[in-house]
mmCIF file of C-alpha atoms in Angstrom:
data_model
loop_
_atom_site.group_PDB
_atom_site.id
_atom_site.type_symbol
_atom_site.label_atom_id
_atom_site.label_comp_id
_atom_site.label_asym_id
_atom_site.label_seq_id
_atom_site.Cartn_x
_atom_site.Cartn_y
_atom_site.Cartn_z
ATOM 1 C CA MET A 1 67.734 149.039 -36.872
ATOM 2 C CA ILE A 2 69.221 146.513 -34.326
ATOM 3 C CA LYS A 3 69.185 146.699 -31.109
ATOM 4 C CA MET A 4 71.903 147.438 -30.452
ATOM 5 C CA ASN A 5 72.458 150.518 -32.950
ATOM 6 C CA PHE A 6 69.014 151.497 -31.977
ATOM 7 C CA GLN A 7 70.360 151.636 -28.098
ATOM 8 C CA ARG A 8 73.857 153.796 -29.669
ATOM 9 C CA VAL A 9 71.405 156.256 -31.470
ATOM 10 C CA TRP A 10 69.305 156.478 -28.025
ATOM 11 C CA LEU A 11 71.699 156.977 -25.834
ATOM 12 C CA TRP A 12 73.300 159.754 -28.473
ATOM 13 C CA TYR A 13 70.262 161.769 -28.857
ATOM 14 C CA SER A 14 69.223 161.013 -25.196
ATOM 15 C CA ARG A 15 72.031 163.948 -23.665
ATOM 16 C CA GLU A 16 70.337 167.250 -22.806
ATOM 17 C CA SER A 17 73.728 169.157 -25.283
ATOM 18 C CA VAL A 18 72.665 166.932 -28.224
ATOM 19 C CA GLN A 19 69.552 167.963 -27.790
ATOM 20 C CA LYS A 20 70.155 171.540 -26.769
ATOM 21 C CA ALA A 21 72.982 171.511 -30.562
ATOM 22 C CA LEU A 22 70.129 170.384 -32.431
ATOM 23 C CA ILE A 23 66.975 172.814 -31.907
ATOM 24 C CA GLU A 24 69.404 175.714 -31.911
ATOM 25 C CA VAL A 25 70.746 174.940 -35.433
ATOM 26 C CA SER A 26 66.954 173.671 -36.875
ATOM 27 C CA LYS A 27 65.227 177.274 -36.093
ATOM 28 C CA ASN A 28 63.205 178.562 -39.123
ATOM 29 C CA ARG A 29 64.108 175.468 -40.684
ATOM 30 C CA GLU A 30 62.732 172.385 -42.494
ATOM 31 C CA VAL A 31 64.177 169.276 -40.672
ATOM 32 C CA VAL A 32 63.170 165.771 -41.611
ATOM 33 C CA SER A 33 64.080 162.658 -39.939
ATOM 34 C CA VAL A 34 66.457 159.814 -41.841
ATOM 35 C CA PHE A 35 66.293 156.474 -41.296
ATOM 36 C CA SER A 36 68.260 153.580 -41.433
ATOM 37 C CA ASP A 37 67.558 152.414 -44.630
ATOM 38 C CA ASN A 38 68.243 155.597 -46.513
ATOM 39 C CA SER A 39 64.633 156.704 -46.363
ATOM 40 C CA PHE A 40 63.359 160.278 -45.697
ATOM 41 C CA GLY A 41 59.925 160.831 -43.111
ATOM 42 C CA ARG A 42 57.252 162.896 -43.813
ATOM 43 C CA ARG A 43 57.846 166.887 -45.658
ATOM 44 C CA PRO A 44 57.992 169.322 -44.004
ATOM 45 C CA ASP A 45 58.622 168.781 -40.662
ATOM 46 C CA VAL A 46 60.563 170.863 -37.511
ATOM 47 C CA LEU A 47 62.639 170.389 -34.635
ATOM 48 C CA GLN A 48 61.567 172.605 -31.702
ATOM 49 C CA TYR A 49 61.172 170.229 -28.609
ATOM 50 C CA SER A 50 64.052 168.240 -26.574
ATOM 51 C CA ALA A 51 60.241 165.400 -26.663
ATOM 52 C CA ASP A 52 60.303 166.027 -30.073
ATOM 53 C CA ILE A 53 63.674 164.471 -30.738
ATOM 54 C CA LEU A 54 63.285 161.363 -28.897
ATOM 55 C CA GLN A 55 59.447 160.861 -30.449
ATOM 56 C CA ALA A 56 61.645 160.785 -33.757
ATOM 57 C CA VAL A 57 64.097 158.344 -32.401
ATOM 58 C CA ALA A 58 61.900 156.113 -30.540
ATOM 59 C CA GLU A 59 59.603 155.860 -34.177
ATOM 60 C CA GLY A 60 63.607 154.741 -35.719
ATOM 61 C CA THR A 61 64.726 158.066 -36.936
ATOM 62 C CA VAL A 62 68.948 157.635 -36.678
ATOM 63 C CA ALA A 63 70.329 161.116 -38.565
ATOM 64 C CA PHE A 64 67.481 164.914 -38.665
ATOM 65 C CA HIS A 65 68.558 166.709 -41.966
ATOM 66 C CA GLY A 66 67.929 170.120 -42.145
ATOM 67 C CA SER A 67 67.237 172.677 -45.157
ATOM 68 C CA VAL A 68 70.315 175.257 -46.420
ATOM 69 C CA GLU A 69 67.251 177.500 -46.258
ATOM 70 C CA ARG A 70 65.078 179.339 -43.661
ATOM 71 C CA TRP A 71 61.507 180.299 -43.945
ATOM 72 C CA SER A 72 59.684 182.087 -41.228
ATOM 73 C CA ASN A 73 57.189 179.203 -41.149
ATOM 74 C CA PRO A 74 58.718 175.755 -42.075
ATOM 75 C CA MET A 75 55.336 174.019 -41.846
ATOM 76 C CA GLN A 76 53.876 176.153 -44.558
ATOM 77 C CA LEU A 77 55.967 174.631 -47.434
ATOM 78 C CA ASP A 78 53.973 172.837 -50.171
ATOM 79 C CA VAL A 79 55.392 170.347 -52.851
ATOM 80 C CA ASN A 80 53.106 173.169 -55.119
ATOM 81 C CA MET A 81 54.277 176.382 -54.468
ATOM 82 C CA SER A 82 55.013 178.797 -56.690
ATOM 83 C CA LYS A 83 58.668 180.550 -56.397
ATOM 84 C CA GLN A 84 56.851 184.297 -55.062
ATOM 85 C CA ASP A 85 55.551 181.747 -52.909
ATOM 86 C CA LEU A 86 58.642 180.470 -51.601
ATOM 87 C CA ASP A 87 60.868 183.554 -52.036
ATOM 88 C CA ASN A 88 57.863 185.189 -49.488
ATOM 89 C CA LEU A 89 58.071 182.486 -46.840
ATOM 90 C CA ARG A 90 61.983 182.164 -47.517
ATOM 91 C CA ILE A 91 64.009 185.142 -44.511
ATOM 92 C CA GLY A 92 67.465 183.655 -45.763
ATOM 93 C CA TRP A 93 69.710 181.175 -47.210
ATOM 94 C CA ASP A 94 72.928 179.650 -45.752
ATOM 95 C CA VAL A 95 76.236 179.222 -48.267
ATOM 96 C CA LEU A 96 76.992 176.147 -47.862
ATOM 97 C CA ILE A 97 79.885 174.296 -49.491
ATOM 98 C CA ASP A 98 79.569 170.129 -50.090
ATOM 99 C CA PRO A 99 82.944 169.143 -51.430
ATOM 100 C CA ASP A 100 82.205 165.690 -52.348
ATOM 101 C CA VAL A 101 84.893 163.103 -53.137
ATOM 102 C CA LYS A 102 85.165 159.450 -52.074
ATOM 103 C CA ASP A 103 89.642 160.524 -50.724
ATOM 104 C CA PHE A 104 89.258 161.534 -46.875
ATOM 105 C CA GLU A 105 92.877 162.710 -47.369
ATOM 106 C CA ILE A 106 91.608 164.927 -50.915
ATOM 107 C CA ALA A 107 88.730 166.021 -49.336
ATOM 108 C CA LYS A 108 90.475 167.736 -46.405
ATOM 109 C CA LEU A 109 92.908 168.909 -48.901
ATOM 110 C CA THR A 110 90.523 170.459 -50.960
ATOM 111 C CA THR A 111 88.436 172.162 -47.586
ATOM 112 C CA LYS A 112 91.663 173.489 -46.681
ATOM 113 C CA HIS A 113 91.646 175.843 -49.840
ATOM 114 C CA ILE A 114 88.131 176.620 -49.895
ATOM 115 C CA ILE A 115 88.513 178.149 -46.384
ATOM 116 C CA GLU A 116 91.854 179.369 -47.796
ATOM 117 C CA ALA A 117 89.545 181.162 -50.236
ATOM 118 C CA LEU A 118 86.953 182.617 -47.712
ATOM 119 C CA LYS A 119 89.793 184.264 -45.654
ATOM 120 C CA ASP A 120 91.364 185.294 -48.658
ATOM 121 C CA HIS A 121 88.029 187.824 -49.183
ATOM 122 C CA GLY A 122 87.936 189.014 -45.952
ATOM 123 C CA VAL A 123 85.369 185.957 -44.519
ATOM 124 C CA LYS A 124 85.713 185.561 -40.815
ATOM 125 C CA SER A 125 82.148 184.191 -40.101
ATOM 126 C CA PHE A 126 82.324 180.597 -41.571
ATOM 127 C CA SER A 127 81.858 176.875 -39.684
ATOM 128 C CA VAL A 128 83.349 173.485 -40.862
ATOM 129 C CA LYS A 129 81.900 169.863 -40.047
ATOM 130 C CA PHE A 130 82.844 166.702 -40.588
ATOM 131 C CA SER A 131 79.756 165.790 -42.941
ATOM 132 C CA GLY A 132 79.452 162.124 -40.881
ATOM 133 C CA GLY A 133 80.531 160.530 -43.688
ATOM 134 C CA LYS A 134 82.698 160.697 -46.808
ATOM 135 C CA GLY A 135 84.026 165.200 -46.826
ATOM 136 C CA PHE A 136 83.478 168.685 -44.883
ATOM 137 C CA HIS A 137 80.953 170.825 -44.740
ATOM 138 C CA ILE A 138 81.805 174.462 -45.384
ATOM 139 C CA ILE A 139 79.211 177.476 -44.152
ATOM 140 C CA VAL A 140 78.324 180.654 -43.905
ATOM 141 C CA PRO A 141 75.517 181.985 -42.076
ATOM 142 C CA TYR A 142 72.872 184.018 -43.783
ATOM 143 C CA GLU A 143 73.442 186.741 -41.526
ATOM 144 C CA ALA A 144 77.301 187.104 -43.292
ATOM 145 C CA LEU A 145 75.770 188.109 -46.845
ATOM 146 C CA PRO A 146 74.540 191.923 -47.550
ATOM 147 C CA GLU A 147 70.416 192.121 -47.037
ATOM 148 C CA LYS A 148 69.834 193.129 -50.565
ATOM 149 C CA ILE A 149 71.923 192.879 -54.078
ATOM 150 C CA ASN A 150 70.820 195.742 -56.800
ATOM 151 C CA LEU A 151 68.103 197.212 -54.603
ATOM 152 C CA GLN A 152 66.289 193.017 -53.389
ATOM 153 C CA PRO A 153 66.359 191.133 -50.529
ATOM 154 C CA THR A 154 69.618 189.028 -50.587
ATOM 155 C CA SER A 155 66.643 186.077 -49.460
ATOM 156 C CA SER A 156 65.110 186.397 -52.865
ATOM 157 C CA LEU A 157 68.313 185.489 -54.878
ATOM 158 C CA TYR A 158 68.447 181.434 -53.825
ATOM 159 C CA PRO A 159 69.621 179.660 -55.557
ATOM 160 C CA GLU A 160 70.965 182.125 -57.951
ATOM 161 C CA LEU A 161 73.463 183.932 -55.779
ATOM 162 C CA LEU A 162 75.149 180.915 -54.426
ATOM 163 C CA GLN A 163 75.306 179.031 -57.555
ATOM 164 C CA LYS A 164 77.821 182.179 -58.392
ATOM 165 C CA ILE A 165 79.333 182.614 -55.073
ATOM 166 C CA VAL A 166 79.668 178.203 -55.567
ATOM 167 C CA GLU A 167 81.492 178.439 -59.311
ATOM 168 C CA TYR A 168 83.597 181.435 -58.519
ATOM 169 C CA ILE A 169 84.845 179.954 -55.268
ATOM 170 C CA LYS A 170 85.830 177.273 -58.020
ATOM 171 C CA TRP A 171 87.384 178.792 -60.549
ATOM 172 C CA TYR A 172 89.618 180.605 -57.859
ATOM 173 C CA ILE A 173 90.793 177.953 -55.865
ATOM 174 C CA ARG A 174 91.078 175.380 -58.960
ATOM 175 C CA GLU A 175 94.572 175.933 -60.477
ATOM 176 C CA ASN A 176 95.577 176.099 -57.189
ATOM 177 C CA LEU A 177 94.304 172.582 -56.348
ATOM 178 C CA LYS A 178 94.993 170.986 -59.360
ATOM 179 C CA SER A 179 98.565 171.483 -58.375
ATOM 180 C CA ASP A 180 98.957 170.392 -54.607
ATOM 181 C CA LEU A 181 96.698 167.629 -55.786
ATOM 182 C CA LEU A 182 99.642 166.111 -58.217
ATOM 183 C CA SER A 183 101.692 166.941 -55.195
ATOM 184 C CA ILE A 184 100.010 164.181 -53.317
ATOM 185 C CA ASP A 185 99.428 162.290 -56.798
ATOM 186 C CA ASN A 186 99.651 161.325 -60.266
ATOM 187 C CA VAL A 187 96.469 161.042 -61.900
ATOM 188 C CA SER A 188 96.610 157.368 -62.810
ATOM 189 C CA ASN A 189 97.252 156.745 -58.718
ATOM 190 C CA ILE A 190 94.148 159.866 -58.180
ATOM 191 C CA SER A 191 91.897 157.754 -60.455
ATOM 192 C CA GLN A 192 92.240 154.606 -58.316
ATOM 193 C CA ARG A 193 91.497 156.335 -55.037
ATOM 194 C CA ILE A 194 88.598 157.807 -55.450
ATOM 195 C CA GLY A 195 87.080 154.595 -58.065
ATOM 196 C CA LYS A 196 87.280 156.920 -61.606
ATOM 197 C CA PRO A 197 88.451 156.083 -64.550
ATOM 198 C CA VAL A 198 90.956 158.071 -65.908
ATOM 199 C CA LYS A 199 89.000 159.670 -68.916
ATOM 200 C CA ASP A 200 86.648 160.842 -66.042
ATOM 201 C CA ILE A 201 88.859 163.076 -64.373
ATOM 202 C CA THR A 202 91.112 164.552 -67.215
ATOM 203 C CA THR A 203 90.301 166.634 -70.012
ATOM 204 C CA LYS A 204 90.470 166.806 -73.685
ATOM 205 C CA GLU A 205 94.351 167.225 -73.432
ATOM 206 C CA GLY A 206 94.577 165.209 -70.906
ATOM 207 C CA GLU A 207 95.559 167.426 -68.248
ATOM 208 C CA LEU A 208 93.967 166.649 -64.420
ATOM 209 C CA ASP A 209 90.370 168.810 -63.711
ATOM 210 C CA PRO A 210 90.505 168.790 -60.033
ATOM 211 C CA PHE A 211 86.439 169.121 -60.676
ATOM 212 C CA LYS A 212 86.217 166.292 -61.915
ATOM 213 C CA VAL A 213 88.129 164.468 -58.825
ATOM 214 C CA VAL A 214 85.536 166.401 -56.508
ATOM 215 C CA SER A 215 82.419 167.560 -56.799
ATOM 216 C CA MET A 216 80.900 170.268 -55.824
ATOM 217 C CA ASP A 217 77.376 170.646 -56.691
ATOM 218 C CA VAL A 218 74.823 173.917 -56.018
ATOM 219 C CA PHE A 219 71.595 173.200 -54.397
ATOM 220 C CA GLY A 220 67.947 173.908 -55.383
ATOM 221 C CA SER A 221 65.153 174.671 -53.392
ATOM 222 C CA ARG A 222 64.326 172.622 -50.486
ATOM 223 C CA HIS A 223 67.854 171.281 -50.023
ATOM 224 C CA LEU A 224 68.595 169.228 -47.138
ATOM 225 C CA PHE A 225 72.474 168.600 -45.554
ATOM 226 C CA ARG A 226 72.771 166.484 -42.300
ATOM 227 C CA LEU A 227 72.632 168.584 -38.727
ATOM 228 C CA PRO A 228 75.470 169.430 -37.311
ATOM 229 C CA TYR A 229 75.742 166.935 -34.379
ATOM 230 C CA SER A 230 73.534 164.216 -35.872
ATOM 231 C CA LEU A 231 74.098 161.151 -36.555
ATOM 232 C CA HIS A 232 75.772 159.286 -39.841
ATOM 233 C CA GLU A 233 72.411 157.761 -40.484
ATOM 234 C CA LYS A 234 74.805 154.604 -41.812
ATOM 235 C CA ASN A 235 77.985 154.614 -39.966
ATOM 236 C CA LEU A 236 76.421 156.438 -36.565
ATOM 237 C CA LEU A 237 79.333 158.601 -36.936
ATOM 238 C CA VAL A 238 78.416 162.633 -35.217
ATOM 239 C CA SER A 239 78.134 165.510 -38.461
ATOM 240 C CA LEU A 240 81.060 166.865 -35.695
ATOM 241 C CA PRO A 241 81.713 170.909 -36.150
ATOM 242 C CA ILE A 242 85.697 171.018 -35.640
ATOM 243 C CA LYS A 243 88.247 173.943 -36.130
ATOM 244 C CA PRO A 244 89.599 174.879 -39.434
ATOM 245 C CA GLU A 245 92.469 174.168 -38.103
ATOM 246 C CA ARG A 246 92.660 170.988 -36.807
ATOM 247 C CA ILE A 247 91.111 169.746 -40.531
ATOM 248 C CA ASP A 248 94.846 168.074 -41.444
ATOM 249 C CA LYS A 249 94.620 166.370 -38.182
ATOM 250 C CA PHE A 250 90.813 165.165 -38.058
ATOM 251 C CA LYS A 251 90.344 160.968 -38.265
ATOM 252 C CA ARG A 252 86.676 159.731 -38.414
ATOM 253 C CA GLU A 253 87.401 157.954 -35.271
ATOM 254 C CA GLU A 254 86.885 160.569 -32.913
ATOM 255 C CA ALA A 255 83.237 161.061 -35.357
ATOM 256 C CA GLU A 256 82.379 158.109 -33.016
ATOM 257 C CA PRO A 257 79.197 158.818 -30.518
ATOM 258 C CA GLU A 258 80.903 158.431 -27.435
ATOM 259 C CA LYS A 259 84.217 160.089 -28.407
ATOM 260 C CA VAL A 260 82.290 163.566 -28.939
ATOM 261 C CA ARG A 261 81.868 166.211 -26.661
ATOM 262 C CA VAL A 262 79.243 168.767 -27.572
ATOM 263 C CA GLU A 263 81.717 171.999 -27.244
ATOM 264 C CA GLU A 264 81.725 173.796 -30.310
ATOM 265 C CA LYS A 265 79.554 175.794 -31.889
ATOM 266 C CA PHE A 266 78.737 175.254 -35.306
ATOM 267 C CA ILE A 267 77.558 178.610 -36.489
ATOM 268 C CA LYS A 268 78.584 181.438 -34.213
ATOM 269 C CA GLN A 269 77.944 184.528 -33.773
ATOM 270 C CA THR A 270 77.861 185.749 -37.206
ATOM 271 C CA GLU A 271 80.096 189.688 -38.375
ATOM 272 C CA LYS A 272 77.314 192.033 -40.643
ATOM 273 C CA HIS A 273 78.071 191.278 -44.233
ATOM 274 C CA ASP A 274 81.500 189.890 -43.337
ATOM 275 C CA ALA A 275 80.828 188.491 -46.719
ATOM 276 C CA GLU A 276 80.126 191.206 -48.090
ATOM 277 C CA GLY A 277 83.440 191.962 -50.130
ATOM 278 C CA LEU A 278 82.891 187.952 -51.669
ATOM 279 C CA VAL A 279 79.553 188.611 -53.266
ATOM 280 C CA ILE A 280 80.499 191.075 -55.060
ATOM 281 C CA GLU A 281 83.715 189.497 -56.771
ATOM 282 C CA ALA A 282 81.329 186.517 -57.098
ATOM 283 C CA LEU A 283 78.456 189.017 -59.049
ATOM 284 C CA ASP A 284 81.570 190.353 -60.997
ATOM 285 C CA TRP A 285 82.683 187.236 -61.901
ATOM 286 C CA ALA A 286 79.833 186.123 -62.663
ATOM 287 C CA SER A 287 78.381 188.993 -65.305
ATOM 288 C CA LYS A 288 81.605 188.304 -67.261
ATOM 289 C CA TYR A 289 81.915 184.767 -67.441
ATOM 290 C CA MET A 290 78.767 182.611 -66.744
ATOM 291 C CA VAL A 291 76.487 183.859 -69.396
ATOM 292 C CA GLU A 292 78.845 185.660 -72.648
ATOM 293 C CA LYS A 293 82.187 182.769 -72.278
ATOM 294 C CA LYS A 294 81.803 179.090 -72.049
ATOM 295 C CA GLU A 295 83.770 177.748 -69.123
ATOM 296 C CA GLU A 296 87.001 176.888 -70.861
ATOM 297 C CA GLU A 297 86.965 180.400 -71.815
ATOM 298 C CA ILE A 298 87.438 181.339 -68.651
ATOM 299 C CA PRO A 299 90.681 182.915 -67.794
ATOM 300 C CA LYS A 300 92.881 181.678 -64.893
ATOM 301 C CA PRO A 301 92.843 183.334 -61.975
ATOM 302 C CA LYS A 302 96.363 185.000 -61.392
#
């Protein structure tokens, strides 16, 4: 890390408000250092005190990535653990939705559709942040999920339940997202905007496939995401929590560390079981279509 960048990183993480925000969101999470060359620090690791943050930065850390899963004791994690052992250690997991596309305006459009889908299902307890890179992260906290599903603790249903929720949301927004993408540009221009050939973003029939334009992957065990108020390891922009209604107006320059004030709490007070309706709909949809039917046979939402 060159000297000027180190000073920017040090000044950012020296702010008491930044330290407080990072420590708060790191509770019960595995937290890993990321360096400017994109390499990761030791695993497992945690953030508990302000001194932990400053020590990590002194050793070259630029970004902090945390686990989607929450653990009773993250330091007990081991690469050789069985699923049963992981389930016993896991106390919860957040629904992380990470639409990935190189075009910032398309990322905004997709994020707005995801938010509308959550609202349509009665979900109020969700948070949005600029990823620090090309797009946005949307999180529904674990506390909003039902505690048990078919007598099984929801904490043990990772990543299977997450997959069903994400795939259901993709199905739910597919047609409207496709329509809105085509309203802002044609297929040829969209392919140029995202750096993919036309054949890679269309179906066999030549129609635009919104999820060949935007990737919405499902993550496995111990997946990490850039924590809110962490810097991005490459461009030093802040992974900044934002109000959903500000997505359209948001500009990446707002996330320059010198311009950021730590005001927006990322995971706010959550209404218990707020996302229960979404989970029920996702499970019902998955039971009908994820096993018995191929993707092209899945009907369009009404």
